[in-house]
Structures are given as C-alpha cells and as structure tokens.
Amino acid sequence: MRLSRRARIVLRVAVGITLAFIYLPLVVIAIYAFNSSNILAWPPPGLTTHWFSQAFHNSGAGSAIVTSVEVGLVATAVALVLGTLASLAVARHRFFGRETVSFLVILPIALPGIVTGVALSDTFTQVLGVPLSLLTVIIGHATFCIVVVYNNAVARLRRASGSIEEASADLGADPLQTFRYVTLPTMRSALVAGGLLAFALSFDEIVVTLFTIGAGQQTLPIWIFNNLFRPSQLPIVNVVAILLVLASTVPVYLAHRLTREEEGAAALRGGGAVAEATAVP
Amino acid sequence: MEAAEAAARPRASVSRRVAGLFTGRPRLTVGSLLAGPLGWLVIGYLGSLAVLFAASFWNVNSLTGEVSQTFTLNNFKTLVNEPVYRTVALRTIAVASAVTVTDVLLAFPIAFYMAKVARRSGKAVLVVAVLMPLWSSYLVKVYSWRVILSSGGVLDWALHPLGLKGPGYGNVAVWLVMSYLWLPYMILPIFAGLERIPDSLLAASEDLGAGPVRTFRRVILPLALPAVVAGSIFTFSLTLGDYITPELVSNNEFIGNVVYSNITNNLPLASAFATVPIVIMIVYLLLARRLGAFEHL
Amino acid sequence: MRQMLFWKHGPSALVTAAVTALAVVLIAGCGSSSTSRNTQMLQSVGKSEGQLNLVEWPGYVEPQWVKPFEQQTGCQVHNKDAGTSDQMVLLMRTGQYDGVSASGNATERLVDAGDVAPVNVKLVPNYATIFSDIKNQPYNTFGGVHYGIPHGRGANLLMWRTDHVKPGPQSWSVILDPAQAAKYKGHISAYDDPIYIADAAVYLKAHQPSLQITNPYELNSKQFSAAVNLLKQQRPDVGEYWGDATKQIQSYTTGDDWVGTTWQYQYFQLAGKKVHVAISPAGQGFVPTEGATGWSDTWMISSKAKHPNCMYKWMNWIVSPMANAEVAQFFGEAPAQSLACQPATLEAAAKAIGYAPDPHFCDEYHAGLPSFWSRVYYWRTPVANCGDSRGNSCMNYNDWVSAWTQIKG
C-alpha cells in the first residue's frame, strides 16, 4: 500500500512507541537476570552470571517447563478442535441461542480464575471423586483456551463470506471436503494466531492450575510462584524467564511460517473478489 | 444411458457418504458441530459453576460459619446496599475500559504495519518480537513492573532529569501493567484481521481519490472491526477477573480481590459478587452486537 | 426426512435443560456441607507409604531438613507453598494433601470443616519435650482433643528504616496513631489480611481502656467498630499492604515503605543485604509497649490423608531437636522443641543451614519464656462465641473479611 511520507513517519513513530513499551519490562528482567543481589531494587548493585549456571542445574525448573509445555500443547489442541467447531456453527448458521454460545465460551476468562479453579476443583474431588492430576489441569486450561481460538476464528469467518463455500458445494464437494479445501485454509492464520495465544494463556496460568493440579506436580508458573517467595532464589526466576523468551523465538517463527503461503493466495482471492464485483457482465 | 452412467460413477467413499448426511440438514450440522464444545462447556464447566452460583442464594450461619441451603436474597442486598462493592465494581470496569482503549490504540499501528507495510522478513521478525513477552511469565512481568514503578525505580530515574515523578502504585499502575500484559492478545487478532483485507481494495480506494485518513475511516476500520472486537473481549474480560496484579501494584480492591477474600469462608457472598463480571460481559457483548461488530461483511 | 423434534428449539434449550438437570444432581449430591469435626485418630504408625504431600508456609519445608527425612523414612516429600491461610484452607479442602502447617487463623476453620483429623500425640515421641506453654492451646486443641503438633511461634514485629525513622519507635502508635502515622504518609507497611484488625485491637487495648478489650480476636460490635475505624484512618497513610514477603522486602529496599509490621524472615533478608532496618521485639529484646499479635503454627494431618504413616513420621521429625532448630533459625522463629535450644544442637543446626552459629538464639527469641509470650496474642479464628460472659455477641470471621474490604475499599 502506498503511503505518503508523512503517514509513513507517523506510523513508524507509533510502532516505535509500542515496541518500546513492549520491551521495557523485558529489558529490566534481563538486567535482573544478571543481578548480583537477590533483592529487586533499582539500580541493581552489581552484575554476575552466577545465576545462569544455577538455573541450568536447577532440575525443578527444567521439569516444570516440560510439564507446562505438555499441558499447553494438549490444552491448545483440544481448544483448537472445540473452538473451531463452535466458530463454524456460530458463523455459518443461524439458530436460536446463537449469542448464548458466544457468551458461554467467554465465561471462563471473564470470571476470576479463583472461581473457575474452586468450581472445577470441587467438582473433580467431591462430585466426581477423581484425584487431581495433569489431566484435570488440562481440562481446566482447555476450558478457557477455547474462547481464544473461537474469537479469532469467528472474526475471520465473519469476514469471509460463505459464498465461496456455497460455490464449493455447487461444484460437488461434500461438507467435509469443503471444510478441508476451502474453509480451513481461509481460517488458517486465524487458527494459528488463536493457537499461539491459547498456548501462551495456558503456559502462564497460575490460579486455576493451583487448584486443579496434583500434589506432586508443578507447572512453570507454580515453580515461579514458589521461588518468588524465596528471596534467595529470586534471580534464577529472572534467568529462566529470559531464557524462555529467547527460546520462544523458534517455535513462534515456525508457527508464523505456517501462515505465510496464504499471503499470495489471499491477495489473489481478494483481488478476484473485487474483480468479480466490478466485472461487467 | 442412465444405467450405464450409474455403473460408471464410482461408489462414494465412506467419508463422503457420512459428510453427505449433513448436506441440507443445517440443524444436524449445527448440533453435531456444537456437541463437542457445548458438551464440554456445559457438563465440564457450567455444571461446576452451577453449584457455586446456587450458593449465592444461600445463607451463612453467622454463629458457626456453616452454609445453609435456605433461599435468601441477602447476599445481593448486601452488594447493593454497601457502597464499597459498587466502588470496587466501577473501579474494575473503568480500568478494564481504559486498558481496552489503550491496547487498541497501541496495537492498531503495529498490526497495520505488520500486515500491510512490512515486507516478508520484517513481518516475521515483528510477529516474533510482539509475541516474545508472552513467554516470560505473568509473575515475572508484574514484578518487573514493580521495579519500574517503585520510588527511585526505572520510571522515576528516567523522569528525574525532567523534574517529574512516576505514577507509583495505584490504579494508574494497574492500568499500565494490564495494558502491557494483554497487548499481544489485541495485536494478534487485529493483525490477522488486517491481513485479510485485500491490497487491491486499498488501492481502489486510493484510485477513487480517498486520502489515507479517509481510506482508514471508511475502508480499513469497518473491515477490521470484528477483529478489534475479538481482541477487546480478551483485554476486557481478562482485566475483569484478575486479582494478582491489583494486589501487587496497588492497595485497591478489584472484583477478583473481593471474590478471592470471600470465597473460603463466605461462599454465598463471593459467588453473588462473581455474578457481577458475568453481567458486565453480557452487557458488553450486547453493546458490541449493537455496534454492528458481529455483522457479516 | 423426519424433523428431529428435539432440535426444534435449537441447542440453546438443550443447554438450559442439561444445566438445570446437572445442577439439581450436583446440589442434591453435595448435600449439607460437612461441618462435623473429624474424630478418627490413628492408633499406630505403620510402614512408610513412600510419599508425603504437604502444604506449608514458604520456608517451613526446605531441603536441608527434608533430605535427611526422606533418606531415613523413605517418604518422598512433595510440598506446595501457600501464601495465605485462606489458600491453605482451600487447598486442604481438595483432600489431595496429607498435612498442612496451619496458623491460628486457619486451624479452627479446618477443624470445624472436618478437613483435619485429631493427632494421637502418643505416636509422636518428640511431643513430650515441647515447651508446655504451646501445648493445649485454643488454636491447636479443640474440645480437649489435640488437632496438631506445634511447630514454632513468632511475634509480628515492628520494622523501620533507621535512615528515615528516627528515633527508633517503641510503640505501635507510630503507625496506628493518626497524628503520628501522618508523618510517614505513603510509607507505612501493613499486613494485607483481615487478621490485621487484631493489631488495631491490641493497640486500642492499651490506649483506649474504656473499650475494655481483653481478647483482640473476640470483639463485640463497639470494640470492633473502633478497631475498624482506626484502620480506616490509617488507610491513606499506608504505602503498601503486603501479602507476601518478597513484596515487602522489595518495598523496604526501594524506600517505598519505611515503617510497618513484618515477620523475622523479611528482617533477616533485608539486614543480610545491608539495608538499614531495625526491628522489635524478638532479636532486640523488647516488645512494643502494647504487646503484639503473633502466630503459633501447627502441623495438622488431613482427615483424607493418603499417607498417614509418613505424615506422623514427618510430624515427629519436624519437632525433633535438630530439625526444629534448623527451621527455627532458618525462618526466624522460636522453636517449639525445648531440646532444640541446647547449644550443641543450635550450633550443628546453624551449620547445616549455612547460618552463623548463635548459641543465644533461643534467648533472643524468648523460646522458653512464658512471660514474654503472655504479651503476644497468637492469631486465632474470630468466632461469634466470645468465650466469656458476653456470650455469642462477638464478630465472626466473615464480619472481619467484610470489614477488611471496607477498609481497603
């Protein structure tokens, strides 16, 4: 898109402000990962790499990270499936109570996590009599991850008219084929975005996790929660955070690649739609 | 002729036949689509909540602290009559709104840049860059903000040459931190939404004589609205339910704090107050619908 | 093609029906909340079950004394930190843990809810040599039945930055008398929990004798209002309310807060980092003139404990002289075990946790001095029954929680 020079400058400044806002706390965390004292005061009295070696030898952190990744992947997978199903129903069909579905899906993140946590915990332990474990944590996480996928998917589906799907049906494709070859590619970048955010939400969740996890297990946020209370361990927490931020670049980049092929296709499709609309019959 | 054709037509595969069941049967389609999500949400989640919220109509015996299942509206009466609960609710709504507006303003330019201006490599870099804060853990980020906002902290230190001081802890701090925490949840949906706007549409608008501002107002904004609303639902509802940030960077109570302090001993009052965010979200969704955010485009 | 009638009104009607049905089932199934106390007591300690799940205050379950325990008993310890008594109560309710280190503002709730079982003190040999003034106390013994093993006790301290608050205060009035507190506006540190109302009551006990406050946890309506009003007046002067040690340590280090109430744990951390702080009472030898609130923590066993043998072994272990001396010095509290105060034990324990040996530790913490503790009001759960001639006219814990919301606003 062609922008005037002035517009370009204004845009660049705005982007710069946002990026500065995003990175300020991360830079602070990085500085404190080298903090020679374990008290969080500014400015830090000195710098050391001592905590990095401590962090690498900390088995608690390692297993907590692995647990969090496992829980996150499964919860995201479940949320992707359920969120996509729900978004298809809501965006493509009219039925009584359509708005209720949108509302129901949002409920888990609108309520304070303590309510979800206590409610699920009571149901698991007192009503169903099942012990708390990683499975119960996954169920809890998937419940509020659904909305992340659903919202993105619905927004995308509302933008893409259903006429292309109708065309596909006219050409003889059954609903499953239409979904696989037409709808899903349309939704792909929205689903990737939803999946990434759902994973992030699960990866970072403390409260519901605290009440649905078994006694011997730890996700990363719980490990951090425990170590924040121990001032002698505080800098390791910052180290772990920074290392995770750096390690995340690869999976996020790969996830972004998944949506890249769409660019060319989208431009074509979009152009085609306009051409259709303006074509002289 | 037809018989020969019929013989020549290959037998439909199983998946095609199953899928064929759904053609022309919208209710079955909808039902099957929704069975999974609704089953999960209804049985797994709503069921759990139902008992919790039933408690909002129950009584707590002031002598023993026992919850007795006798119907009463006292809990809701308390919420209405004591002004502090209204203050807490209004404060939470105000901050949630401020956070949402702030995030939209911060997210839109960068999402637009990523979607329409950046080249391939730049786009990838920005996507990674924008999502990086998500992996550094909620508590770590909030404590980092504590360092930034403390007296003599980063913000004070930076503003000192200008003779200014940072806002310190309080509602402003909560607004800043929450805006920070949920920003990626606004950027990504808007980015995904803007990407779908065909470049040719923008070019056409330009050809028809509209300047960038007009194109933005008349073409981009309406097309991006569902995405903005999707993002705003996250920022608004995540702020409504949060109690850890208000506890760490302010002395004020938000909805989550009140629910948290009551849930152990006074479940009826806690669950009565927990209906407040539910009502707020219903109103929010209705407003969004009114504003046409859910229209098909 | 037949109409599928039950879809007629759409999935939404189905949702409503399902939720209602489920709710009815769940509510009926839940029945009445179990508020009868558990009376089942273990009669003998058998073989280790191999695992132990604990909920504790941060600092109570540390590798220095957990590893030897695991080696000796074969019970693998899994522990979960809780930041508040409320969290402990909620976590114990899930029935997933074997034991909890409960403070007095949690013990009675746990007992009344039936979440903890009585402790057979005959099965805990080290119980015999515990200081007698911690045994049979209203926060660990209910209806004459022992519900826990004392762990250690401490007083809530007054801590101040020596470079901002001069001269060193001797009374809580520095943060509770509105005129004095105003001098430190925005720099006062107060504990973020309804139980803090008792601190105001302790203050009023000394400064407003007309209120006739005797027990700061059993307040009638007039006494309670006075305490709540005092805290409402303090509110504008408060810098930060602290709920966890890290938050308070940070606020004293940065100078956001200069004076307030704290635990020994924070003082250790701050003094260790050369931050200019001083405290009273323990460690300095005096109590603020009014006395102080405090806490005496108890290890309780869950009524649904899956590993009761390991739990009994833990309870015996944590009050054994060496382990109790270690945890007391690590956390900064008076040990429950009298034998932990033997100089040789104290020194060995200090070495084990990497602290400088201090043979006078127990004296500094007044471990065996009942007269000191008579001026410390341990955390209790406020109940309506005043326990004296006033009958049932006292404020219960729910009133305290509501009042705390009003105070913080």
Short mmCIF file of C-alpha atoms in Angstrom, two decimals, chain C residues 21-402:
data_model
loop_
_atom_site.label_atom_id
_atom_site.label_comp_id
_atom_site.label_asym_id
_atom_site.label_seq_id
_atom_site.Cartn_x
_atom_site.Cartn_y
_atom_site.Cartn_z
CA ALA C 21 -30.62 -31.21 35.45
CA LEU C 22 -26.97 -31.28 36.29
CA ALA C 23 -27.29 -28.58 38.88
CA VAL C 24 -30.07 -30.47 40.59
CA VAL C 25 -27.96 -33.60 40.66
CA LEU C 26 -24.89 -31.80 41.93
CA ILE C 27 -26.72 -29.86 44.60
CA ALA C 28 -28.52 -32.94 45.80
CA GLY C 29 -25.29 -34.89 45.72
CA CYS C 30 -23.42 -32.26 47.66
CA GLY C 31 -25.96 -32.46 50.42
CA SER C 32 -25.20 -30.48 53.52
CA SER C 33 -21.72 -29.09 53.89
CA SER C 34 -19.70 -31.33 56.17
CA THR C 35 -19.25 -29.27 59.26
CA SER C 36 -18.86 -32.03 61.78
CA ARG C 37 -15.43 -32.38 63.27
CA ASN C 38 -13.45 -35.46 62.37
CA THR C 39 -12.70 -37.65 65.37
CA GLN C 40 -10.81 -40.57 63.83
CA MET C 41 -7.32 -40.89 65.20
CA LEU C 42 -4.53 -43.15 64.02
CA GLN C 43 -3.73 -45.83 66.59
CA SER C 44 -0.33 -46.91 65.43
CA VAL C 45 2.23 -45.81 62.90
CA GLY C 46 2.90 -48.44 60.28
CA LYS C 47 5.25 -48.66 57.32
CA SER C 48 6.05 -45.64 55.21
CA GLU C 49 3.79 -45.26 52.21
CA GLY C 50 6.66 -43.82 50.18
CA GLN C 51 5.20 -40.36 49.64
CA LEU C 52 4.08 -37.30 51.55
CA ASN C 53 2.13 -34.29 50.26
CA LEU C 54 2.36 -31.12 52.30
CA VAL C 55 1.03 -27.56 52.21
CA GLU C 56 3.16 -25.09 54.07
CA TRP C 57 4.26 -21.53 54.68
CA PRO C 58 7.27 -20.76 52.47
CA GLY C 59 10.42 -21.58 54.42
CA TYR C 60 8.99 -24.38 56.55
CA VAL C 61 9.86 -27.26 54.23
CA GLU C 62 13.39 -26.82 52.95
CA PRO C 63 15.84 -29.35 51.50
CA GLN C 64 18.23 -29.00 54.45
CA TRP C 65 15.90 -30.91 56.74
CA VAL C 66 13.72 -32.62 54.14
CA LYS C 67 16.50 -34.64 52.50
CA PRO C 68 17.58 -36.39 55.75
CA PHE C 69 13.90 -37.11 56.44
CA GLU C 70 13.43 -38.69 53.02
CA GLN C 71 16.53 -40.79 53.47
CA GLN C 72 15.55 -42.01 56.90
CA THR C 73 11.89 -42.74 56.28
CA GLY C 74 11.68 -43.34 52.55
CA CYS C 75 8.82 -40.83 52.31
CA GLN C 76 9.28 -38.66 49.21
CA VAL C 77 8.14 -35.18 50.13
CA HIS C 78 6.06 -33.12 47.67
CA ASN C 79 5.26 -29.73 49.05
CA LYS C 80 3.20 -26.80 47.94
CA ASP C 81 3.76 -23.26 49.19
CA ALA C 82 0.73 -21.27 50.16
CA GLY C 83 0.87 -17.52 50.55
CA THR C 84 -2.13 -17.07 52.84
CA SER C 85 -4.12 -19.01 55.42
CA ASP C 86 -7.11 -18.81 53.07
CA GLN C 87 -5.16 -20.61 50.37
CA MET C 88 -4.21 -23.32 52.85
CA VAL C 89 -7.83 -23.87 53.84
CA LEU C 90 -8.91 -24.10 50.19
CA LEU C 91 -6.11 -26.47 49.26
CA MET C 92 -6.83 -28.76 52.23
CA ARG C 93 -10.45 -28.90 51.20
CA THR C 94 -9.46 -30.64 47.96
CA GLY C 95 -8.32 -33.60 50.05
CA GLN C 96 -5.18 -34.02 47.95
CA TYR C 97 -2.70 -33.26 50.72
CA ASP C 98 -1.62 -35.18 53.81
CA GLY C 99 -0.74 -32.29 56.07
CA VAL C 100 -0.58 -28.54 56.50
CA SER C 101 1.34 -26.08 58.64
CA ALA C 102 -1.61 -24.03 59.81
CA SER C 103 -1.64 -20.76 61.69
CA GLY C 104 -4.25 -19.96 64.28
CA ASN C 105 -6.45 -18.11 61.81
CA ALA C 106 -6.86 -21.32 59.87
CA THR C 107 -6.81 -24.13 62.43
CA GLU C 108 -10.34 -23.75 63.76
CA ARG C 109 -11.79 -23.49 60.25
CA LEU C 110 -10.00 -26.66 59.21
CA VAL C 111 -11.19 -28.50 62.31
CA ASP C 112 -14.79 -27.34 62.04
CA ALA C 113 -14.97 -28.28 58.38
CA GLY C 114 -13.76 -31.77 59.15
CA ASP C 115 -10.75 -31.38 56.87
CA VAL C 116 -8.23 -32.35 59.56
CA ALA C 117 -8.15 -35.28 61.95
CA PRO C 118 -7.08 -35.38 65.60
CA VAL C 119 -3.46 -36.19 66.29
CA ASN C 120 -2.58 -39.08 68.56
CA VAL C 121 0.26 -37.44 70.47
CA LYS C 122 1.32 -40.79 71.88
CA LEU C 123 2.55 -41.63 68.41
CA VAL C 124 4.77 -38.52 68.33
CA PRO C 125 7.57 -39.18 70.84
CA ASN C 126 9.14 -35.74 70.46
CA TYR C 127 5.89 -34.11 71.55
CA ALA C 128 6.71 -34.81 75.17
CA THR C 129 9.59 -32.32 75.27
CA ILE C 130 7.78 -29.46 73.53
CA PHE C 131 7.51 -26.28 75.57
CA SER C 132 4.48 -26.70 77.80
CA ASP C 133 3.05 -23.26 77.14
CA ILE C 134 2.39 -24.15 73.48
CA LYS C 135 0.55 -27.33 74.31
CA ASN C 136 -3.19 -27.47 74.86
CA GLN C 137 -3.75 -24.04 73.40
CA PRO C 138 -7.06 -22.80 71.97
CA TYR C 139 -5.57 -22.71 68.47
CA ASN C 140 -4.43 -26.35 68.39
CA THR C 141 -6.68 -28.09 70.90
CA PHE C 142 -10.42 -28.16 70.39
CA GLY C 143 -12.82 -29.66 72.84
CA GLY C 144 -9.89 -31.14 74.72
CA VAL C 145 -8.72 -33.01 71.61
CA HIS C 146 -5.29 -32.40 70.11
CA TYR C 147 -5.52 -31.47 66.47
CA GLY C 148 -1.93 -30.72 65.69
CA ILE C 149 1.73 -30.67 66.62
CA PRO C 150 3.17 -27.23 67.41
CA HIS C 151 5.86 -26.16 65.00
CA GLY C 152 7.18 -22.86 66.28
CA ARG C 153 5.97 -19.39 67.11
CA GLY C 154 6.79 -15.80 66.50
CA ALA C 155 5.57 -12.31 67.18
CA ASN C 156 4.66 -9.84 64.49
CA LEU C 157 7.38 -7.28 64.56
CA LEU C 158 7.61 -3.56 64.09
CA MET C 159 10.29 -2.86 61.49
CA TRP C 160 11.58 0.52 60.41
CA ARG C 161 14.21 2.04 58.14
CA THR C 162 16.74 3.57 60.52
CA ASP C 163 17.67 6.25 58.00
CA HIS C 164 14.10 7.54 57.68
CA VAL C 165 12.52 6.92 61.08
CA LYS C 166 14.42 8.49 63.95
CA PRO C 167 14.44 7.84 66.86
CA GLY C 168 13.55 4.15 66.89
CA PRO C 169 9.85 3.79 67.83
CA GLN C 170 8.84 1.89 70.94
CA SER C 171 5.13 1.71 70.29
CA TRP C 172 2.68 0.76 67.55
CA SER C 173 1.39 4.32 67.74
CA VAL C 174 3.98 5.22 65.12
CA ILE C 175 1.72 3.53 62.55
CA LEU C 176 -1.64 3.42 64.29
CA ASP C 177 -1.98 6.82 65.96
CA PRO C 178 -3.36 9.01 63.15
CA ALA C 179 -1.28 12.01 64.18
CA GLN C 180 1.96 10.07 64.22
CA ALA C 181 1.17 7.96 61.18
CA ALA C 182 0.58 11.07 59.11
CA LYS C 183 4.27 11.91 59.44
CA TYR C 184 5.06 8.82 57.37
CA LYS C 185 2.21 9.20 54.92
CA GLY C 186 2.63 6.88 51.99
CA HIS C 187 5.42 4.93 53.64
CA ILE C 188 3.64 2.64 56.05
CA SER C 189 3.62 -1.11 55.51
CA ALA C 190 0.57 -3.02 56.78
CA TYR C 191 -0.29 -6.73 56.58
CA ASP C 192 -2.82 -7.45 53.84
CA ASP C 193 -5.22 -9.72 55.67
CA PRO C 194 -8.38 -9.25 57.77
CA ILE C 195 -6.48 -10.62 60.77
CA TYR C 196 -4.63 -7.29 60.87
CA ILE C 197 -7.69 -5.85 62.58
CA ALA C 198 -6.45 -7.63 65.68
CA ASP C 199 -3.33 -5.45 65.62
CA ALA C 200 -5.55 -2.40 65.88
CA ALA C 201 -7.42 -4.08 68.73
CA VAL C 202 -4.14 -4.74 70.57
CA TYR C 203 -3.31 -1.07 70.19
CA LEU C 204 -6.71 0.03 71.47
CA LYS C 205 -6.48 -2.40 74.38
CA ALA C 206 -3.65 -0.29 75.71
CA HIS C 207 -4.66 3.18 74.51
CA GLN C 208 -8.43 3.12 74.96
CA PRO C 209 -9.06 1.09 78.11
CA SER C 210 -12.66 2.34 78.18
CA LEU C 211 -13.37 -0.13 75.37
CA GLN C 212 -12.44 -2.94 77.77
CA ILE C 213 -10.82 -5.09 75.12
CA THR C 214 -9.36 -8.23 76.64
CA ASN C 215 -9.02 -10.60 73.68
CA PRO C 216 -8.20 -8.87 70.38
CA TYR C 217 -9.86 -11.69 68.41
CA GLU C 218 -13.13 -11.64 70.29
CA LEU C 219 -14.54 -8.17 69.81
CA ASN C 220 -18.08 -7.07 70.33
CA SER C 221 -19.65 -4.64 67.93
CA LYS C 222 -18.44 -1.47 69.72
CA GLN C 223 -14.85 -2.67 70.08
CA PHE C 224 -14.84 -3.95 66.51
CA SER C 225 -16.05 -0.65 65.05
CA ALA C 226 -13.35 1.20 66.96
CA ALA C 227 -10.64 -1.08 65.57
CA VAL C 228 -12.02 -0.86 62.02
CA ASN C 229 -12.22 2.94 62.22
CA LEU C 230 -8.63 3.11 63.35
CA LEU C 231 -7.56 1.16 60.27
CA LYS C 232 -9.73 3.29 58.01
CA GLN C 233 -7.88 6.29 59.36
CA GLN C 234 -4.58 4.54 58.68
CA ARG C 235 -5.51 3.70 55.08
CA PRO C 236 -4.48 7.00 53.45
CA ASP C 237 -1.09 6.76 55.16
CA VAL C 238 -0.34 3.24 54.02
CA GLY C 239 2.29 2.89 51.31
CA GLU C 240 1.74 -0.76 50.55
CA TYR C 241 -0.25 -3.59 52.01
CA TRP C 242 1.92 -6.67 51.85
CA GLY C 243 0.68 -10.21 51.39
CA ASP C 244 3.95 -11.92 50.62
CA ALA C 245 7.45 -11.46 52.00
CA THR C 246 9.08 -10.71 48.66
CA LYS C 247 6.79 -7.77 48.07
CA GLN C 248 7.58 -6.26 51.45
CA ILE C 249 11.30 -6.88 51.17
CA GLN C 250 11.29 -5.05 47.89
CA SER C 251 9.28 -2.13 49.22
CA TYR C 252 11.63 -1.60 52.16
CA THR C 253 14.67 -1.88 49.92
CA THR C 254 13.45 0.68 47.42
CA GLY C 255 12.35 3.02 50.19
CA ASP C 256 8.69 2.87 49.21
CA ASP C 257 7.96 1.83 52.80
CA TRP C 258 9.75 2.96 55.93
CA VAL C 259 7.84 1.52 58.88
CA GLY C 260 5.34 -1.21 59.48
CA THR C 261 4.59 -4.72 60.65
CA THR C 262 6.62 -7.69 59.50
CA TRP C 263 7.97 -11.20 60.18
CA GLN C 264 11.51 -12.08 61.20
CA TYR C 265 12.04 -13.67 57.78
CA GLN C 266 11.96 -10.33 55.99
CA TYR C 267 14.24 -8.71 58.55
CA PHE C 268 16.85 -11.43 58.01
CA GLN C 269 16.79 -10.90 54.26
CA LEU C 270 16.99 -7.13 54.50
CA ALA C 271 19.66 -6.99 57.19
CA GLY C 272 21.62 -9.58 55.22
CA LYS C 273 21.64 -7.25 52.23
CA LYS C 274 22.79 -4.32 54.33
CA VAL C 275 19.52 -2.43 54.07
CA HIS C 276 19.26 -0.08 57.05
CA VAL C 277 16.48 -1.68 59.06
CA ALA C 278 15.82 -2.38 62.71
CA ILE C 279 13.10 -4.34 64.40
CA SER C 280 11.36 -5.07 67.66
CA PRO C 281 10.58 -7.23 69.54
CA ALA C 282 12.45 -10.52 69.15
CA GLY C 283 16.09 -10.04 68.37
CA GLN C 284 16.09 -6.71 70.09
CA GLY C 285 14.79 -7.79 73.44
CA PHE C 286 11.70 -5.71 73.81
CA VAL C 287 8.12 -5.73 72.66
CA PRO C 288 6.35 -2.52 71.64
CA THR C 289 4.77 -1.29 74.84
CA GLU C 290 1.31 -2.51 73.85
CA GLY C 291 2.36 -6.07 73.09
CA ALA C 292 1.93 -7.58 69.65
CA THR C 293 -0.04 -10.08 67.64
CA GLY C 294 1.81 -13.21 66.71
CA TRP C 295 1.37 -16.68 65.40
CA SER C 296 1.96 -20.17 66.62
CA ASP C 297 1.89 -22.65 63.80
CA THR C 298 0.67 -26.20 63.99
CA TRP C 299 1.19 -29.20 61.77
CA MET C 300 -2.15 -30.83 61.13
CA ILE C 301 -2.98 -34.09 59.42
CA SER C 302 -5.68 -34.26 56.78
CA SER C 303 -8.76 -36.33 57.50
CA LYS C 304 -8.37 -37.69 53.96
CA ALA C 305 -4.62 -38.25 54.19
CA LYS C 306 -3.46 -40.96 51.81
CA HIS C 307 -0.11 -41.30 53.55
CA PRO C 308 -0.87 -41.05 57.28
CA ASN C 309 2.19 -43.03 58.40
CA CYS C 310 4.53 -40.72 56.55
CA MET C 311 2.66 -37.74 57.97
CA TYR C 312 3.13 -38.94 61.54
CA LYS C 313 6.79 -39.54 60.82
CA TRP C 314 7.04 -36.00 59.46
CA MET C 315 5.32 -34.52 62.49
CA ASN C 316 7.75 -36.32 64.75
CA TRP C 317 10.67 -35.29 62.57
CA ILE C 318 9.88 -31.60 62.35
CA VAL C 319 9.79 -31.29 66.15
CA SER C 320 12.90 -33.37 66.66
CA PRO C 321 15.63 -31.21 68.24
CA MET C 322 17.87 -30.94 65.16
CA ALA C 323 15.18 -30.29 62.55
CA ASN C 324 13.29 -27.87 64.77
CA ALA C 325 16.48 -25.96 65.49
CA GLU C 326 17.17 -25.77 61.75
CA VAL C 327 13.76 -24.50 60.73
CA ALA C 328 13.58 -22.08 63.66
CA GLN C 329 16.89 -20.47 62.75
CA PHE C 330 16.18 -20.53 59.02
CA PHE C 331 12.81 -18.86 59.28
CA GLY C 332 13.44 -16.79 62.37
CA GLU C 333 11.03 -18.06 64.99
CA ALA C 334 11.07 -19.52 68.46
CA PRO C 335 11.33 -23.30 68.27
CA ALA C 336 8.58 -25.44 69.73
CA GLN C 337 11.03 -28.12 70.85
CA SER C 338 12.74 -27.34 74.15
CA LEU C 339 15.64 -29.68 73.36
CA ALA C 340 16.37 -27.66 70.23
CA CYS C 341 17.73 -24.93 72.48
CA GLN C 342 20.72 -26.96 73.65
CA PRO C 343 23.80 -25.03 72.46
CA ALA C 344 25.32 -28.01 70.68
CA THR C 345 22.11 -28.63 68.74
CA LEU C 346 21.75 -24.96 67.82
CA GLU C 347 25.28 -24.83 66.53
CA ALA C 348 25.02 -28.01 64.48
CA ALA C 349 21.70 -26.81 63.04
CA ALA C 350 23.10 -23.42 62.10
CA LYS C 351 25.98 -25.08 60.28
CA ALA C 352 23.61 -27.39 58.43
CA ILE C 353 21.64 -24.46 57.03
CA GLY C 354 24.66 -22.29 56.36
CA TYR C 355 23.96 -19.64 59.00
CA ALA C 356 26.43 -18.27 61.52
CA PRO C 357 26.16 -20.22 64.79
CA ASP C 358 24.32 -18.37 67.54
CA PRO C 359 24.22 -20.17 70.90
CA HIS C 360 21.93 -17.46 72.33
CA PHE C 361 19.30 -17.96 69.64
CA CYS C 362 16.64 -19.30 71.98
CA ASP C 363 17.18 -16.49 74.48
CA GLU C 364 16.87 -13.87 71.77
CA TYR C 365 13.64 -15.42 70.63
CA HIS C 366 12.36 -15.92 74.18
CA ALA C 367 11.73 -19.55 73.33
CA GLY C 368 11.24 -20.74 76.87
CA LEU C 369 9.94 -17.54 78.45
CA PRO C 370 6.16 -17.69 79.03
CA SER C 371 6.12 -14.17 80.43
CA PHE C 372 7.22 -12.82 77.04
CA TRP C 373 4.53 -14.73 75.19
CA SER C 374 1.84 -13.56 77.59
CA ARG C 375 2.04 -10.25 75.76
CA VAL C 376 1.82 -11.85 72.34
CA TYR C 377 -1.67 -12.53 71.02
CA TYR C 378 -1.45 -15.51 68.69
CA TRP C 379 -3.61 -15.48 65.57
CA ARG C 380 -6.99 -17.08 66.23
CA THR C 381 -10.08 -17.51 64.11
CA PRO C 382 -12.62 -14.96 65.35
CA VAL C 383 -15.89 -16.67 66.18
CA ALA C 384 -19.23 -15.39 67.41
CA ASN C 385 -18.87 -17.15 70.73
CA CYS C 386 -16.86 -14.67 72.80
CA GLY C 387 -15.83 -17.37 75.22
CA ASP C 388 -16.76 -15.25 78.21
CA SER C 389 -19.75 -13.60 79.87
CA ARG C 390 -20.66 -11.77 76.64
CA GLY C 391 -21.96 -14.97 75.11
CA ASN C 392 -22.41 -15.03 71.31
CA SER C 393 -22.20 -11.31 70.64
CA CYS C 394 -18.74 -11.20 69.08
CA MET C 395 -17.85 -10.65 65.46
CA ASN C 396 -17.08 -13.78 63.45
CA TYR C 397 -14.52 -14.19 60.67
CA ASN C 398 -16.95 -13.23 57.92
CA ASP C 399 -17.51 -9.89 59.63
CA TRP C 400 -13.78 -9.40 59.71
CA VAL C 401 -13.50 -10.16 55.97
CA SER C 402 -16.31 -7.74 55.10
#
